Short mmCIF file of C-alpha atoms and ligand atoms in Angstrom, two decimals:
data_model
loop_
_atom_site.label_atom_id
_atom_site.label_comp_id
_atom_site.label_asym_id
_atom_site.label_seq_id
_atom_site.Cartn_x
_atom_site.Cartn_y
_atom_site.Cartn_z
CA UNK A 1 32.76 -10.06 23.01
CA UNK A 2 36.14 -11.08 21.62
CA UNK A 3 37.60 -11.20 18.12
CA UNK A 4 37.19 -14.95 18.18
CA UNK A 5 33.48 -14.65 18.91
CA UNK A 6 33.12 -11.99 16.24
CA UNK A 7 34.84 -14.23 13.66
CA UNK A 8 32.61 -17.15 14.58
CA UNK A 9 29.45 -15.09 14.27
CA UNK A 10 30.39 -13.28 11.08
CA UNK A 11 31.53 -16.43 9.29
CA UNK A 12 27.95 -17.77 9.30
CA UNK A 13 26.22 -14.49 8.43
CA UNK A 14 23.60 -14.74 5.67
CA UNK A 15 22.04 -11.31 5.99
CA UNK A 16 22.42 -10.30 2.32
CA UNK A 17 20.55 -12.68 -0.02
CA UNK A 18 22.21 -11.39 -3.19
CA UNK A 19 25.73 -11.74 -1.76
CA UNK A 20 25.06 -15.14 -0.20
CA UNK A 21 23.91 -16.42 -3.58
CA UNK A 22 26.89 -14.88 -5.40
CA UNK A 23 29.58 -16.02 -2.99
CA UNK A 24 28.21 -19.57 -3.05
CA UNK A 25 27.67 -19.66 -6.82
CA UNK A 26 31.24 -18.54 -7.40
CA UNK A 27 32.42 -21.21 -4.96
CA UNK A 28 30.70 -23.92 -6.96
CA UNK A 29 31.40 -22.78 -10.52
CA UNK A 30 34.98 -21.63 -9.69
CA UNK A 31 37.56 -20.24 -12.07
CA UNK A 32 39.16 -22.87 -14.27
CA UNK A 33 42.63 -22.25 -12.83
CA UNK A 34 41.30 -23.13 -9.37
CA UNK A 35 38.96 -25.94 -10.41
CA UNK A 36 40.68 -28.47 -8.15
CA UNK A 37 40.62 -26.25 -5.06
CA UNK A 38 37.93 -25.90 -2.45
CA UNK A 39 36.49 -22.38 -2.24
CA UNK A 40 35.71 -20.71 1.07
CA UNK A 41 32.50 -19.12 -0.24
CA UNK A 42 31.63 -17.39 3.03
CA UNK A 43 32.17 -14.04 4.77
CA UNK A 44 35.82 -13.09 5.31
CA UNK A 45 36.78 -12.24 8.88
CA UNK A 46 39.33 -9.61 9.82
CA UNK A 47 42.89 -10.93 9.77
CA UNK A 48 46.14 -10.06 11.50
CA UNK A 49 47.19 -9.14 15.00
CA UNK A 50 44.63 -8.87 17.77
CA UNK A 51 46.18 -5.63 19.04
CA UNK A 52 47.29 -3.96 15.81
CA UNK A 53 48.93 -0.56 15.51
CA UNK A 54 48.03 -0.37 11.82
CA UNK A 55 44.57 -1.22 10.54
CA UNK A 56 44.01 -1.57 6.78
CA UNK A 57 40.40 -1.12 5.67
CA UNK A 58 39.47 -2.48 2.24
CA UNK A 59 36.25 -2.76 0.29
CA UNK A 60 35.18 -6.39 0.00
CA UNK A 61 36.75 -9.76 -0.80
CA UNK A 62 37.44 -10.68 -4.42
CA UNK A 63 35.33 -13.50 -5.86
CA UNK A 64 38.37 -15.69 -6.65
CA UNK A 65 40.65 -14.13 -4.02
CA UNK A 66 39.42 -13.93 -0.44
CA UNK A 67 36.21 -15.71 -1.36
CA UNK A 68 38.36 -18.63 -2.49
CA UNK A 69 41.14 -18.67 0.10
CA UNK A 70 39.16 -17.48 3.11
CA UNK A 71 41.74 -14.82 3.91
CA UNK A 72 41.43 -11.18 3.02
CA UNK A 73 43.52 -9.97 0.03
CA UNK A 74 44.91 -13.46 -0.38
CA UNK A 75 45.19 -15.10 -3.79
CA UNK A 76 44.26 -12.10 -5.93
CA UNK A 77 45.99 -9.33 -7.85
CA UNK A 78 45.10 -6.54 -5.41
CA UNK A 79 46.63 -8.60 -2.64
CA UNK A 80 49.79 -9.18 -4.71
CA UNK A 81 50.34 -5.44 -4.84
CA UNK A 82 49.31 -4.80 -1.28
CA UNK A 83 51.42 -7.51 0.37
CA UNK A 84 54.46 -6.75 -1.76
CA UNK A 85 54.28 -3.17 -0.51
CA UNK A 86 53.61 -4.17 3.09
CA UNK A 87 56.64 -6.45 2.91
CA UNK A 88 58.87 -3.75 1.41
CA UNK A 89 57.86 -1.38 4.19
CA UNK A 90 58.28 -3.89 7.02
CA UNK A 91 54.60 -4.49 7.74
CA UNK A 92 54.33 -8.05 6.39
CA UNK A 93 56.61 -11.05 6.90
CA UNK A 94 56.47 -12.21 3.26
CA UNK A 95 56.08 -10.51 -0.10
CA UNK A 96 53.16 -12.65 -1.25
CA UNK A 97 49.89 -13.87 0.19
CA UNK A 98 48.86 -17.00 -1.62
CA UNK A 99 46.76 -19.15 0.68
CA UNK A 100 45.76 -19.31 4.32
CA UNK A 101 48.56 -21.75 5.18
CA UNK A 102 51.45 -19.91 3.50
CA UNK A 103 53.01 -18.57 6.70
CA UNK A 104 52.29 -14.95 5.81
CA UNK A 105 51.92 -12.68 8.80
CA UNK A 106 51.26 -9.00 9.33
CA UNK A 107 53.73 -7.20 11.56
CA UNK A 108 51.82 -4.92 13.88
CA UNK A 109 48.88 -4.87 11.54
CA UNK A 110 45.40 -6.10 10.83
CA UNK A 111 43.18 -6.01 7.73
CA UNK A 112 39.47 -5.89 7.42
CA UNK A 113 36.94 -5.46 4.61
CA UNK A 114 34.09 -2.98 4.94
CA UNK A 115 31.81 -5.56 3.34
CA UNK A 116 32.70 -9.13 4.19
CA UNK A 117 31.20 -11.06 1.30
CA UNK A 118 32.35 -10.91 -2.31
CA UNK A 119 29.94 -8.73 -4.31
CA UNK A 120 29.23 -9.06 -8.04
CA UNK A 121 31.47 -6.62 -9.97
CA UNK A 122 33.05 -5.63 -6.62
CA UNK A 123 30.05 -3.37 -5.99
CA UNK A 124 27.99 -3.90 -2.86
CA UNK A 125 24.66 -2.08 -2.72
CA UNK A 126 24.02 0.56 -0.08
CA UNK A 127 21.73 -1.88 1.74
CA UNK A 128 24.46 -4.52 1.76
CA UNK A 129 26.99 -2.00 3.03
CA UNK A 130 24.65 -1.00 5.81
CA UNK A 131 23.82 -4.63 6.67
CA UNK A 132 27.53 -5.35 7.12
CA UNK A 133 28.31 -2.16 9.07
CA UNK A 134 27.65 -3.68 12.52
CA UNK A 135 30.38 -6.27 11.92
CA UNK A 136 32.85 -3.54 11.06
CA UNK A 137 31.77 -1.50 14.07
CA UNK A 138 32.28 -4.48 16.36
CA UNK A 139 35.74 -5.12 14.92
CA UNK A 140 36.70 -1.47 15.32
CA UNK A 141 35.38 -1.45 18.88
CA UNK A 142 37.59 -4.45 19.72
CA UNK A 143 40.84 -3.32 18.08
CA UNK A 144 40.72 0.47 18.11
CA UNK A 145 42.38 0.87 21.52
CA UNK A 146 45.75 -0.24 20.11
CA UNK A 147 45.37 1.27 16.60
CA UNK A 148 47.46 4.32 15.76
CA UNK A 149 47.01 4.41 12.01
CA UNK A 150 44.18 3.40 9.72
CA UNK A 151 45.05 2.98 6.04
CA UNK A 152 41.84 3.36 4.07
CA UNK A 153 41.95 1.77 0.63
CA UNK A 154 39.91 3.78 -1.82
CA UNK A 155 37.14 6.21 -1.03
CA UNK A 156 35.01 3.23 -0.04
CA UNK A 157 37.39 2.26 2.76
CA UNK A 158 37.78 5.91 3.74
CA UNK A 159 34.02 6.54 3.98
CA UNK A 160 33.45 3.25 5.80
CA UNK A 161 36.12 4.20 8.34
CA UNK A 162 34.62 7.62 9.01
CA UNK A 163 31.10 6.19 9.20
CA UNK A 164 32.24 3.49 11.61
CA UNK A 165 34.14 5.92 13.83
CA UNK A 166 31.08 8.18 13.97
CA UNK A 167 28.80 5.22 14.78
CA UNK A 168 31.07 4.38 17.71
CA UNK A 169 30.70 7.92 19.03
CA UNK A 170 33.98 9.45 17.84
CA UNK A 171 33.74 13.18 17.10
CA UNK A 172 34.47 12.87 13.39
CA UNK A 173 35.18 16.31 11.85
CA UNK A 174 32.44 18.01 9.83
CA UNK A 175 32.46 18.46 6.96
CA UNK A 176 33.88 14.97 6.55
CA UNK A 177 37.53 15.03 5.45
CA UNK A 178 37.95 14.27 1.75
CA UNK A 179 39.60 11.10 0.46
CA UNK A 180 42.72 11.32 -1.65
CA UNK A 181 45.91 9.33 -2.15
CA UNK A 182 48.23 10.18 0.77
CA UNK A 183 45.47 12.28 2.39
CA UNK A 184 46.08 12.36 6.11
CA UNK A 185 43.79 13.43 8.94
CA UNK A 186 43.72 12.95 12.69
CA UNK A 187 40.49 11.53 14.09
CA UNK A 188 39.71 11.44 17.81
CA UNK A 189 38.85 7.98 19.09
CA UNK A 190 35.56 7.55 20.96
CA UNK A 191 37.34 7.15 24.29
CA UNK A 192 39.95 9.87 23.90
CA UNK A 193 43.33 9.51 22.21
CA UNK A 194 43.51 9.87 18.44
CA UNK A 195 44.12 7.81 15.35
CA UNK A 196 45.72 8.94 12.07
CA UNK A 197 43.70 8.16 8.98
CA UNK A 198 45.69 7.77 5.74
CA UNK A 199 44.05 7.57 2.34
CA UNK A 200 45.47 5.24 -0.30
CA UNK A 201 44.22 4.48 -3.79
CA UNK A 202 42.89 0.93 -3.83
CA UNK A 203 45.44 -1.48 -5.37
CA UNK A 204 42.78 -2.80 -7.74
CA UNK A 205 43.78 -3.71 -11.28
CA UNK A 206 41.76 -0.72 -12.44
CA UNK A 207 44.29 1.49 -10.65
CA UNK A 208 47.49 -0.54 -11.02
CA UNK A 209 47.07 -1.38 -14.73
CA UNK A 210 46.38 2.23 -15.62
CA UNK A 211 49.28 3.61 -13.61
CA UNK A 212 46.96 5.65 -11.39
CA UNK A 213 48.59 3.80 -8.52
CA UNK A 214 52.29 2.94 -8.79
CA UNK A 215 54.46 0.89 -6.44
CA UNK A 216 56.29 3.98 -5.14
CA UNK A 217 52.95 5.68 -4.43
CA UNK A 218 51.72 2.66 -2.50
CA UNK A 219 55.01 2.28 -0.65
CA UNK A 220 54.95 5.94 0.36
CA UNK A 221 51.63 5.54 2.16
CA UNK A 222 52.65 2.26 3.80
CA UNK A 223 55.98 3.72 4.91
CA UNK A 224 54.11 6.68 6.36
CA UNK A 225 51.76 4.29 8.19
CA UNK A 226 54.74 2.46 9.64
CA UNK A 227 56.38 5.71 10.65
CA UNK A 228 53.29 6.98 12.47
CA UNK A 229 52.68 3.60 14.10
CA UNK A 230 56.28 3.48 15.37
CA UNK A 231 56.13 6.98 16.88
FE1 SF4 B 1 26.57 -10.78 6.37
FE2 SF4 B 1 28.19 -8.77 5.65
FE3 SF4 B 1 28.06 -10.96 4.16
FE4 SF4 B 1 25.98 -9.28 4.23
S1 SF4 B 1 28.06 -8.84 3.42
S2 SF4 B 1 25.90 -11.55 4.37
S3 SF4 B 1 26.07 -8.58 6.38
S4 SF4 B 1 28.82 -10.83 6.28
#
């Protein structure tokens, strides 16, 4: 399989009835500010370079963000924070990610969501997470050879990364390393070699509004990711 085949297959996935209904409902009702725009309303494929050195693992697309624009972290507040930081640290070509045709580009990076359809209240169920896991495993299998750093956003991205690595046969340490902001652990890849896993608080409004995550904190993790990936 190739990334292109994976994208084609995932973009028509309807395995989770609750999420299919939600993503399509949101795409029809829309938010007033986007009333004149078409909504994607489907699963969001991974996005970025095909042979990335840095892989960013998020939770799931936002209802009026990725679910609208069709590109991960594009057109929502979390993405505003994330791309601004990636741009400041040299990992993204532009400071904003507005829509799929805006010319934005990741530099040496790729992004993927652990769950590829927008969930109500940003909370997928355990069944939905497990239903989507094979897509994440396939993406990891395809890109992992070039990846040096994985930036896991939130404990959800962290756990999904460890679960995916283990499913692919990597000897993930036990007990499982604990998530934290700027947590850093080396994980062996399934086929030898290693990857550095960095934890980062999710740039959700919950974290950015409250000051739990600040721009310098986010930049520190992204700069570290760049440093490790450049080694
Ligand atoms: Fe398919 Fe994943 Fe969307 Fe469920 S969340 S419908 S498994 S793409």
